[in-house]
JSON list of C-alpha atoms in Angstrom, two decimals:
[
{"chain": "A", "resi": 1, "resn": "MET", "atom": "CA", "xyz": [15.71, 2.19, 4.03]},
{"chain": "A", "resi": 2, "resn": "HIS", "atom": "CA", "xyz": [12.37, 3.70, 3.09]},
{"chain": "A", "resi": 3, "resn": "VAL", "atom": "CA", "xyz": [9.48, 2.40, 5.21]},
{"chain": "A", "resi": 4, "resn": "VAL", "atom": "CA", "xyz": [6.12, 2.94, 3.55]},
{"chain": "A", "resi": 5, "resn": "VAL", "atom": "CA", "xyz": [2.53, 1.73, 3.76]},
{"chain": "A", "resi": 6, "resn": "THR", "atom": "CA", "xyz": [0.02, 1.16, 0.99]},
{"chain": "A", "resi": 7, "resn": "GLY", "atom": "CA", "xyz": [-3.68, 0.51, 1.20]},
{"chain": "A", "resi": 8, "resn": "ALA", "atom": "CA", "xyz": [-6.02, -1.58, -0.94]},
{"chain": "A", "resi": 9, "resn": "LEU", "atom": "CA", "xyz": [-9.53, -0.19, -1.15]},
{"chain": "A", "resi": 10, "resn": "VAL", "atom": "CA", "xyz": [-11.85, -2.70, -2.82]},
{"chain": "A", "resi": 11, "resn": "GLU", "atom": "CA", "xyz": [-15.35, -1.93, -4.04]},
{"chain": "A", "resi": 12, "resn": "ASN", "atom": "CA", "xyz": [-17.67, -3.88, -6.35]},
{"chain": "A", "resi": 13, "resn": "GLY", "atom": "CA", "xyz": [-14.94, -6.35, -7.23]},
{"chain": "A", "resi": 14, "resn": "SER", "atom": "CA", "xyz": [-12.41, -3.67, -8.17]},
{"chain": "A", "resi": 15, "resn": "VAL", "atom": "CA", "xyz": [-9.33, -2.27, -6.45]},
{"chain": "A", "resi": 16, "resn": "LEU", "atom": "CA", "xyz": [-8.37, 1.41, -6.47]},
{"chain": "A", "resi": 17, "resn": "LEU", "atom": "CA", "xyz": [-4.95, 2.16, -7.96]},
{"chain": "A", "resi": 18, "resn": "VAL", "atom": "CA", "xyz": [-3.12, 5.43, -8.46]},
{"chain": "A", "resi": 19, "resn": "HIS", "atom": "CA", "xyz": [-0.82, 6.16, -11.39]},
{"chain": "A", "resi": 20, "resn": "ARG", "atom": "CA", "xyz": [2.54, 7.59, -10.32]},
{"chain": "A", "resi": 21, "resn": "ARG", "atom": "CA", "xyz": [3.66, 10.58, -12.35]},
{"chain": "A", "resi": 22, "resn": "PRO", "atom": "CA", "xyz": [6.37, 9.89, -14.97]},
{"chain": "A", "resi": 23, "resn": "THR", "atom": "CA", "xyz": [8.52, 12.53, -13.24]},
{"chain": "A", "resi": 24, "resn": "LYS", "atom": "CA", "xyz": [8.65, 10.69, -9.90]},
{"chain": "A", "resi": 25, "resn": "ARG", "atom": "CA", "xyz": [12.15, 9.56, -8.91]},
{"chain": "A", "resi": 26, "resn": "ALA", "atom": "CA", "xyz": [10.96, 6.27, -7.40]},
{"chain": "A", "resi": 27, "resn": "TYR", "atom": "CA", "xyz": [8.68, 4.01, -9.43]},
{"chain": "A", "resi": 28, "resn": "PRO", "atom": "CA", "xyz": [7.75, 6.51, -12.17]},
{"chain": "A", "resi": 29, "resn": "ASP", "atom": "CA", "xyz": [4.92, 5.96, -14.64]},
{"chain": "A", "resi": 30, "resn": "VAL", "atom": "CA", "xyz": [3.40, 2.86, -12.99]},
{"chain": "A", "resi": 31, "resn": "TRP", "atom": "CA", "xyz": [0.18, 1.95, -11.22]},
{"chain": "A", "resi": 32, "resn": "ASP", "atom": "CA", "xyz": [0.35, 1.34, -7.47]},
{"chain": "A", "resi": 33, "resn": "LEU", "atom": "CA", "xyz": [-1.75, 1.21, -4.35]},
{"chain": "A", "resi": 34, "resn": "PRO", "atom": "CA", "xyz": [-2.05, 4.61, -2.67]},
{"chain": "A", "resi": 35, "resn": "GLY", "atom": "CA", "xyz": [0.18, 5.23, 0.34]},
{"chain": "A", "resi": 36, "resn": "GLY", "atom": "CA", "xyz": [3.40, 6.81, 1.49]},
{"chain": "A", "resi": 37, "resn": "LEU", "atom": "CA", "xyz": [6.20, 7.10, 4.02]},
{"chain": "A", "resi": 38, "resn": "VAL", "atom": "CA", "xyz": [5.79, 6.11, 7.65]},
{"chain": "A", "resi": 39, "resn": "GLU", "atom": "CA", "xyz": [6.90, 9.12, 9.67]},
{"chain": "A", "resi": 40, "resn": "ALA", "atom": "CA", "xyz": [9.04, 8.93, 12.81]},
{"chain": "A", "resi": 41, "resn": "GLY", "atom": "CA", "xyz": [6.94, 7.84, 15.79]},
{"chain": "A", "resi": 42, "resn": "GLU", "atom": "CA", "xyz": [4.05, 6.51, 13.69]},
{"chain": "A", "resi": 43, "resn": "SER", "atom": "CA", "xyz": [2.86, 2.93, 13.51]},
{"chain": "A", "resi": 44, "resn": "GLU", "atom": "CA", "xyz": [2.04, 1.56, 10.06]},
{"chain": "A", "resi": 45, "resn": "LEU", "atom": "CA", "xyz": [-1.66, 1.82, 10.85]},
{"chain": "A", "resi": 46, "resn": "GLN", "atom": "CA", "xyz": [-1.37, 5.47, 11.90]},
{"chain": "A", "resi": 47, "resn": "ALA", "atom": "CA", "xyz": [0.59, 6.25, 8.72]},
{"chain": "A", "resi": 48, "resn": "LEU", "atom": "CA", "xyz": [-1.99, 4.38, 6.64]},
{"chain": "A", "resi": 49, "resn": "ALA", "atom": "CA", "xyz": [-4.85, 6.46, 8.06]},
{"chain": "A", "resi": 50, "resn": "ARG", "atom": "CA", "xyz": [-2.91, 9.70, 7.49]},
{"chain": "A", "resi": 51, "resn": "GLU", "atom": "CA", "xyz": [-1.84, 8.79, 3.94]},
{"chain": "A", "resi": 52, "resn": "MET", "atom": "CA", "xyz": [-5.32, 7.67, 2.84]},
{"chain": "A", "resi": 53, "resn": "HIS", "atom": "CA", "xyz": [-6.72, 10.99, 4.02]},
{"chain": "A", "resi": 54, "resn": "GLU", "atom": "CA", "xyz": [-3.91, 13.08, 2.49]},
{"chain": "A", "resi": 55, "resn": "GLU", "atom": "CA", "xyz": [-3.89, 11.30, -0.89]},
{"chain": "A", "resi": 56, "resn": "LEU", "atom": "CA", "xyz": [-7.53, 10.27, -1.32]},
{"chain": "A", "resi": 57, "resn": "GLY", "atom": "CA", "xyz": [-9.55, 12.33, 1.15]},
{"chain": "A", "resi": 58, "resn": "VAL", "atom": "CA", "xyz": [-11.03, 9.26, 2.83]},
{"chain": "A", "resi": 59, "resn": "HIS", "atom": "CA", "xyz": [-11.13, 8.37, 6.51]},
{"chain": "A", "resi": 60, "resn": "ILE", "atom": "CA", "xyz": [-10.41, 4.70, 7.03]},
{"chain": "A", "resi": 61, "resn": "VAL", "atom": "CA", "xyz": [-12.02, 2.65, 9.77]},
{"chain": "A", "resi": 62, "resn": "THR", "atom": "CA", "xyz": [-8.78, 1.48, 11.35]},
{"chain": "A", "resi": 63, "resn": "GLU", "atom": "CA", "xyz": [-10.44, -1.55, 12.96]},
{"chain": "A", "resi": 64, "resn": "SER", "atom": "CA", "xyz": [-11.28, -2.79, 9.44]},
{"chain": "A", "resi": 65, "resn": "ALA", "atom": "CA", "xyz": [-7.66, -2.69, 8.22]},
{"chain": "A", "resi": 66, "resn": "ALA", "atom": "CA", "xyz": [-5.61, -5.89, 8.05]},
{"chain": "A", "resi": 67, "resn": "ARG", "atom": "CA", "xyz": [-2.01, -6.23, 6.99]},
{"chain": "A", "resi": 68, "resn": "VAL", "atom": "CA", "xyz": [-1.74, -8.47, 3.91]},
{"chain": "A", "resi": 69, "resn": "GLY", "atom": "CA", "xyz": [2.04, -8.63, 3.74]},
{"chain": "A", "resi": 70, "resn": "VAL", "atom": "CA", "xyz": [5.26, -6.79, 3.00]},
{"chain": "A", "resi": 71, "resn": "VAL", "atom": "CA", "xyz": [7.05, -5.97, -0.24]},
{"chain": "A", "resi": 72, "resn": "HIS", "atom": "CA", "xyz": [10.84, -5.64, -0.16]},
{"chain": "A", "resi": 73, "resn": "ASP", "atom": "CA", "xyz": [12.77, -4.05, -2.99]},
{"chain": "A", "resi": 74, "resn": "GLY", "atom": "CA", "xyz": [16.25, -2.64, -3.48]},
{"chain": "A", "resi": 75, "resn": "THR", "atom": "CA", "xyz": [19.27, -2.59, -1.19]},
{"chain": "A", "resi": 76, "resn": "GLY", "atom": "CA", "xyz": [21.12, -0.23, 1.09]},
{"chain": "A", "resi": 77, "resn": "ALA", "atom": "CA", "xyz": [19.86, 3.31, 1.49]},
{"chain": "A", "resi": 78, "resn": "ASP", "atom": "CA", "xyz": [17.44, 2.85, -1.45]},
{"chain": "A", "resi": 79, "resn": "ALA", "atom": "CA", "xyz": [15.85, -0.28, 0.03]},
{"chain": "A", "resi": 80, "resn": "LEU", "atom": "CA", "xyz": [12.08, -0.31, 0.32]},
{"chain": "A", "resi": 81, "resn": "HIS", "atom": "CA", "xyz": [9.99, -1.98, 3.04]},
{"chain": "A", "resi": 82, "resn": "ALA", "atom": "CA", "xyz": [6.33, -1.55, 2.09]},
{"chain": "A", "resi": 83, "resn": "GLY", "atom": "CA", "xyz": [3.56, -2.77, 4.37]},
{"chain": "A", "resi": 84, "resn": "VAL", "atom": "CA", "xyz": [0.52, -3.64, 2.25]},
{"chain": "A", "resi": 85, "resn": "TRP", "atom": "CA", "xyz": [-2.85, -3.28, 3.98]},
{"chain": "A", "resi": 86, "resn": "HIS", "atom": "CA", "xyz": [-6.39, -4.22, 3.04]},
{"chain": "A", "resi": 87, "resn": "ILE", "atom": "CA", "xyz": [-8.86, -1.53, 4.11]},
{"chain": "A", "resi": 88, "resn": "GLY", "atom": "CA", "xyz": [-12.27, -3.04, 4.71]},
{"chain": "A", "resi": 89, "resn": "ASP", "atom": "CA", "xyz": [-14.23, 0.14, 5.41]},
{"chain": "A", "resi": 90, "resn": "TRP", "atom": "CA", "xyz": [-13.79, 3.86, 4.88]},
{"chain": "A", "resi": 91, "resn": "ALA", "atom": "CA", "xyz": [-15.81, 7.06, 4.83]},
{"chain": "A", "resi": 92, "resn": "GLY", "atom": "CA", "xyz": [-15.78, 9.43, 1.89]},
{"chain": "A", "resi": 93, "resn": "THR", "atom": "CA", "xyz": [-15.35, 9.18, -1.85]},
{"chain": "A", "resi": 94, "resn": "PRO", "atom": "CA", "xyz": [-11.75, 8.69, -3.01]},
{"chain": "A", "resi": 95, "resn": "THR", "atom": "CA", "xyz": [-10.43, 11.61, -5.07]},
{"chain": "A", "resi": 96, "resn": "ASN", "atom": "CA", "xyz": [-6.91, 12.49, -6.18]},
{"chain": "A", "resi": 97, "resn": "ARG", "atom": "CA", "xyz": [-5.80, 14.93, -3.49]},
{"chain": "A", "resi": 98, "resn": "ALA", "atom": "CA", "xyz": [-2.12, 14.48, -4.39]},
{"chain": "A", "resi": 99, "resn": "PRO", "atom": "CA", "xyz": [-1.90, 15.52, -8.06]},
{"chain": "A", "resi": 100, "resn": "GLU", "atom": "CA", "xyz": [1.81, 16.30, -7.61]},
{"chain": "A", "resi": 101, "resn": "GLU", "atom": "CA", "xyz": [2.33, 12.57, -6.99]},
{"chain": "A", "resi": 102, "resn": "HIS", "atom": "CA", "xyz": [-0.37, 10.91, -9.11]},
{"chain": "A", "resi": 103, "resn": "ASP", "atom": "CA", "xyz": [-1.63, 11.91, -12.53]},
{"chain": "A", "resi": 104, "resn": "ASP", "atom": "CA", "xyz": [-4.54, 9.46, -12.51]},
{"chain": "A", "resi": 105, "resn": "MET", "atom": "CA", "xyz": [-6.49, 7.05, -10.35]},
{"chain": "A", "resi": 106, "resn": "ALA", "atom": "CA", "xyz": [-8.94, 4.33, -11.33]},
{"chain": "A", "resi": 107, "resn": "TRP", "atom": "CA", "xyz": [-10.79, 1.23, -10.17]},
{"chain": "A", "resi": 108, "resn": "PHE", "atom": "CA", "xyz": [-9.53, -1.98, -11.80]},
{"chain": "A", "resi": 109, "resn": "ALA", "atom": "CA", "xyz": [-11.07, -5.44, -11.88]},
{"chain": "A", "resi": 110, "resn": "ILE", "atom": "CA", "xyz": [-8.74, -8.20, -10.77]},
{"chain": "A", "resi": 111, "resn": "SER", "atom": "CA", "xyz": [-8.58, -9.50, -14.36]},
{"chain": "A", "resi": 112, "resn": "GLU", "atom": "CA", "xyz": [-7.18, -6.16, -15.56]},
{"chain": "A", "resi": 113, "resn": "LEU", "atom": "CA", "xyz": [-4.14, -6.14, -13.26]},
{"chain": "A", "resi": 114, "resn": "ALA", "atom": "CA", "xyz": [-2.06, -8.49, -15.40]},
{"chain": "A", "resi": 115, "resn": "GLY", "atom": "CA", "xyz": [-2.05, -5.99, -18.27]},
{"chain": "A", "resi": 116, "resn": "LEU", "atom": "CA", "xyz": [-0.96, -2.99, -16.19]},
{"chain": "A", "resi": 117, "resn": "PRO", "atom": "CA", "xyz": [2.54, -1.70, -15.52]},
{"chain": "A", "resi": 118, "resn": "LEU", "atom": "CA", "xyz": [2.63, -2.14, -11.73]},
{"chain": "A", "resi": 119, "resn": "ALA", "atom": "CA", "xyz": [5.13, -0.75, -9.24]},
{"chain": "A", "resi": 120, "resn": "HIS", "atom": "CA", "xyz": [5.79, -4.26, -7.92]},
{"chain": "A", "resi": 121, "resn": "GLY", "atom": "CA", "xyz": [5.15, -7.53, -9.72]},
{"chain": "A", "resi": 122, "resn": "VAL", "atom": "CA", "xyz": [3.86, -9.12, -6.53]},
{"chain": "A", "resi": 123, "resn": "LEU", "atom": "CA", "xyz": [1.14, -6.48, -6.22]},
{"chain": "A", "resi": 124, "resn": "ALA", "atom": "CA", "xyz": [-1.30, -8.40, -8.41]},
{"chain": "A", "resi": 125, "resn": "ALA", "atom": "CA", "xyz": [-0.79, -11.56, -6.32]},
{"chain": "A", "resi": 126, "resn": "MET", "atom": "CA", "xyz": [-1.41, -9.61, -3.12]},
{"chain": "A", "resi": 127, "resn": "VAL", "atom": "CA", "xyz": [-4.63, -8.16, -4.48]},
{"chain": "A", "resi": 128, "resn": "HIS", "atom": "CA", "xyz": [-5.70, -11.65, -5.61]},
{"chain": "A", "resi": 129, "resn": "ALA", "atom": "CA", "xyz": [-5.23, -12.74, -1.99]},
{"chain": "A", "resi": 130, "resn": "LEU", "atom": "CA", "xyz": [-7.76, -10.25, -0.61]},
{"chain": "A", "resi": 131, "resn": "PRO", "atom": "CA", "xyz": [-10.92, -11.81, 0.84]},
{"chain": "A", "resi": 132, "resn": "GLU", "atom": "CA", "xyz": [-13.17, -10.13, -1.74]},
{"chain": "A", "resi": 133, "resn": "PHE", "atom": "CA", "xyz": [-11.48, -12.03, -4.54]},
{"chain": "A", "resi": 134, "resn": "GLU", "atom": "CA", "xyz": [-11.51, -15.44, -2.81]},
{"chain": "A", "resi": 135, "resn": "CYS", "atom": "CA", "xyz": [-8.35, -16.58, -4.54]},
{"chain": "A", "resi": 136, "resn": "ASP", "atom": "CA", "xyz": [-5.54, -18.71, -3.15]},
{"chain": "A", "resi": 137, "resn": "ARG", "atom": "CA", "xyz": [-2.79, -16.79, -1.44]},
{"chain": "A", "resi": 138, "resn": "ARG", "atom": "CA", "xyz": [0.56, -16.75, -3.23]},
{"chain": "A", "resi": 139, "resn": "GLN", "atom": "CA", "xyz": [3.63, -16.06, -1.11]},
{"chain": "A", "resi": 140, "resn": "SER", "atom": "CA", "xyz": [6.32, -15.67, -3.81]},
{"chain": "A", "resi": 141, "resn": "ASP", "atom": "CA", "xyz": [7.80, -12.28, -2.90]},
{"chain": "A", "resi": 142, "resn": "VAL", "atom": "CA", "xyz": [5.63, -11.61, 0.12]},
{"chain": "A", "resi": 143, "resn": "THR", "atom": "CA", "xyz": [6.81, -11.91, 3.68]},
{"chain": "A", "resi": 144, "resn": "ASP", "atom": "CA", "xyz": [4.02, -12.26, 6.19]},
{"chain": "A", "resi": 145, "resn": "GLY", "atom": "CA", "xyz": [4.37, -9.86, 9.06]},
{"chain": "A", "resi": 146, "resn": "ASP", "atom": "CA", "xyz": [2.33, -9.03, 12.07]},
{"chain": "A", "resi": 147, "resn": "GLN", "atom": "CA", "xyz": [-1.25, -9.22, 10.80]},
{"chain": "A", "resi": 148, "resn": "ASP", "atom": "CA", "xyz": [-2.50, -6.82, 13.45]},
{"chain": "A", "resi": 149, "resn": "ASP", "atom": "CA", "xyz": [-0.13, -3.86, 13.75]},
{"chain": "A", "resi": 150, "resn": "ARG", "atom": "CA", "xyz": [-2.02, -1.75, 16.25]},
{"chain": "A", "resi": 151, "resn": "GLY", "atom": "CA", "xyz": [0.78, 0.59, 17.26]},
{"chain": "A", "resi": 152, "resn": "THR", "atom": "CA", "xyz": [3.59, -1.96, 17.41]},
{"chain": "A", "resi": 153, "resn": "ARG", "atom": "CA", "xyz": [6.69, -2.02, 15.26]},
{"chain": "A", "resi": 154, "resn": "SER", "atom": "CA", "xyz": [6.79, -4.33, 12.26]},
{"chain": "A", "resi": 155, "resn": "ALA", "atom": "CA", "xyz": [7.52, -7.98, 12.94]},
{"chain": "A", "resi": 156, "resn": "CYS", "atom": "CA", "xyz": [8.72, -8.63, 9.41]},
{"chain": "A", "resi": 157, "resn": "ARG", "atom": "CA", "xyz": [10.92, -11.73, 9.38]},
{"chain": "A", "resi": 158, "resn": "ALA", "atom": "CA", "xyz": [12.94, -10.42, 6.43]},
{"chain": "A", "resi": 159, "resn": "CYS", "atom": "CA", "xyz": [13.93, -7.35, 8.46]},
{"chain": "A", "resi": 160, "resn": "ALA", "atom": "CA", "xyz": [14.49, -9.20, 11.75]},
{"chain": "A", "resi": 161, "resn": "GLY", "atom": "CA", "xyz": [17.92, -8.65, 13.17]},
{"chain": "A", "resi": 162, "resn": "THR", "atom": "CA", "xyz": [18.82, -5.92, 10.70]},
{"chain": "A", "resi": 163, "resn": "GLY", "atom": "CA", "xyz": [17.39, -3.03, 12.65]},
{"chain": "A", "resi": 164, "resn": "SER", "atom": "CA", "xyz": [15.36, -2.15, 9.58]},
{"chain": "A", "resi": 165, "resn": "SER", "atom": "CA", "xyz": [12.06, -3.06, 11.17]},
{"chain": "A", "resi": 166, "resn": "GLU", "atom": "CA", "xyz": [12.23, 0.20, 13.07]},
{"chain": "A", "resi": 167, "resn": "THR", "atom": "CA", "xyz": [10.10, 2.98, 11.75]},
{"chain": "A", "resi": 168, "resn": "ARG", "atom": "CA", "xyz": [12.18, 5.90, 10.56]},
{"chain": "A", "resi": 169, "resn": "GLN", "atom": "CA", "xyz": [11.77, 8.89, 8.38]},
{"chain": "A", "resi": 170, "resn": "ALA", "atom": "CA", "xyz": [13.30, 8.55, 4.94]}
]
């Protein structure tokens, strides 16, 4: 199982998405929230801070981050457990510091998400659920987890009892 984190940066009614290169093995040629693998020994929040700096060059204010939910995809060794976080505050201007992973990045209004090829169909619903957009939460493919992961392991109900809630390097 691949355990990853993604972060939603929202500014002026738009969310920042990165476009995954067409040559990527997993989720090629789609728009996604920036993020990456949780490394051994890291909490989701620690991985989120590291990934946002590595990929975008920003320093997140960790106290402003809130877990929105979890996306599950695939099975077996290729299964994905992606913690989706809303980042309320950060320092720096986002730039593409991972051109080997992303060939573009852009700010999109919520109304534009429906017309984009997204890594996960539930992504648009999760972004709609962010406080800045004041929309009703939709829980279709989203499993609520611990909303305040401050160094603890994931409490994802979908992973409970499977051992997959443990953070491991993929």
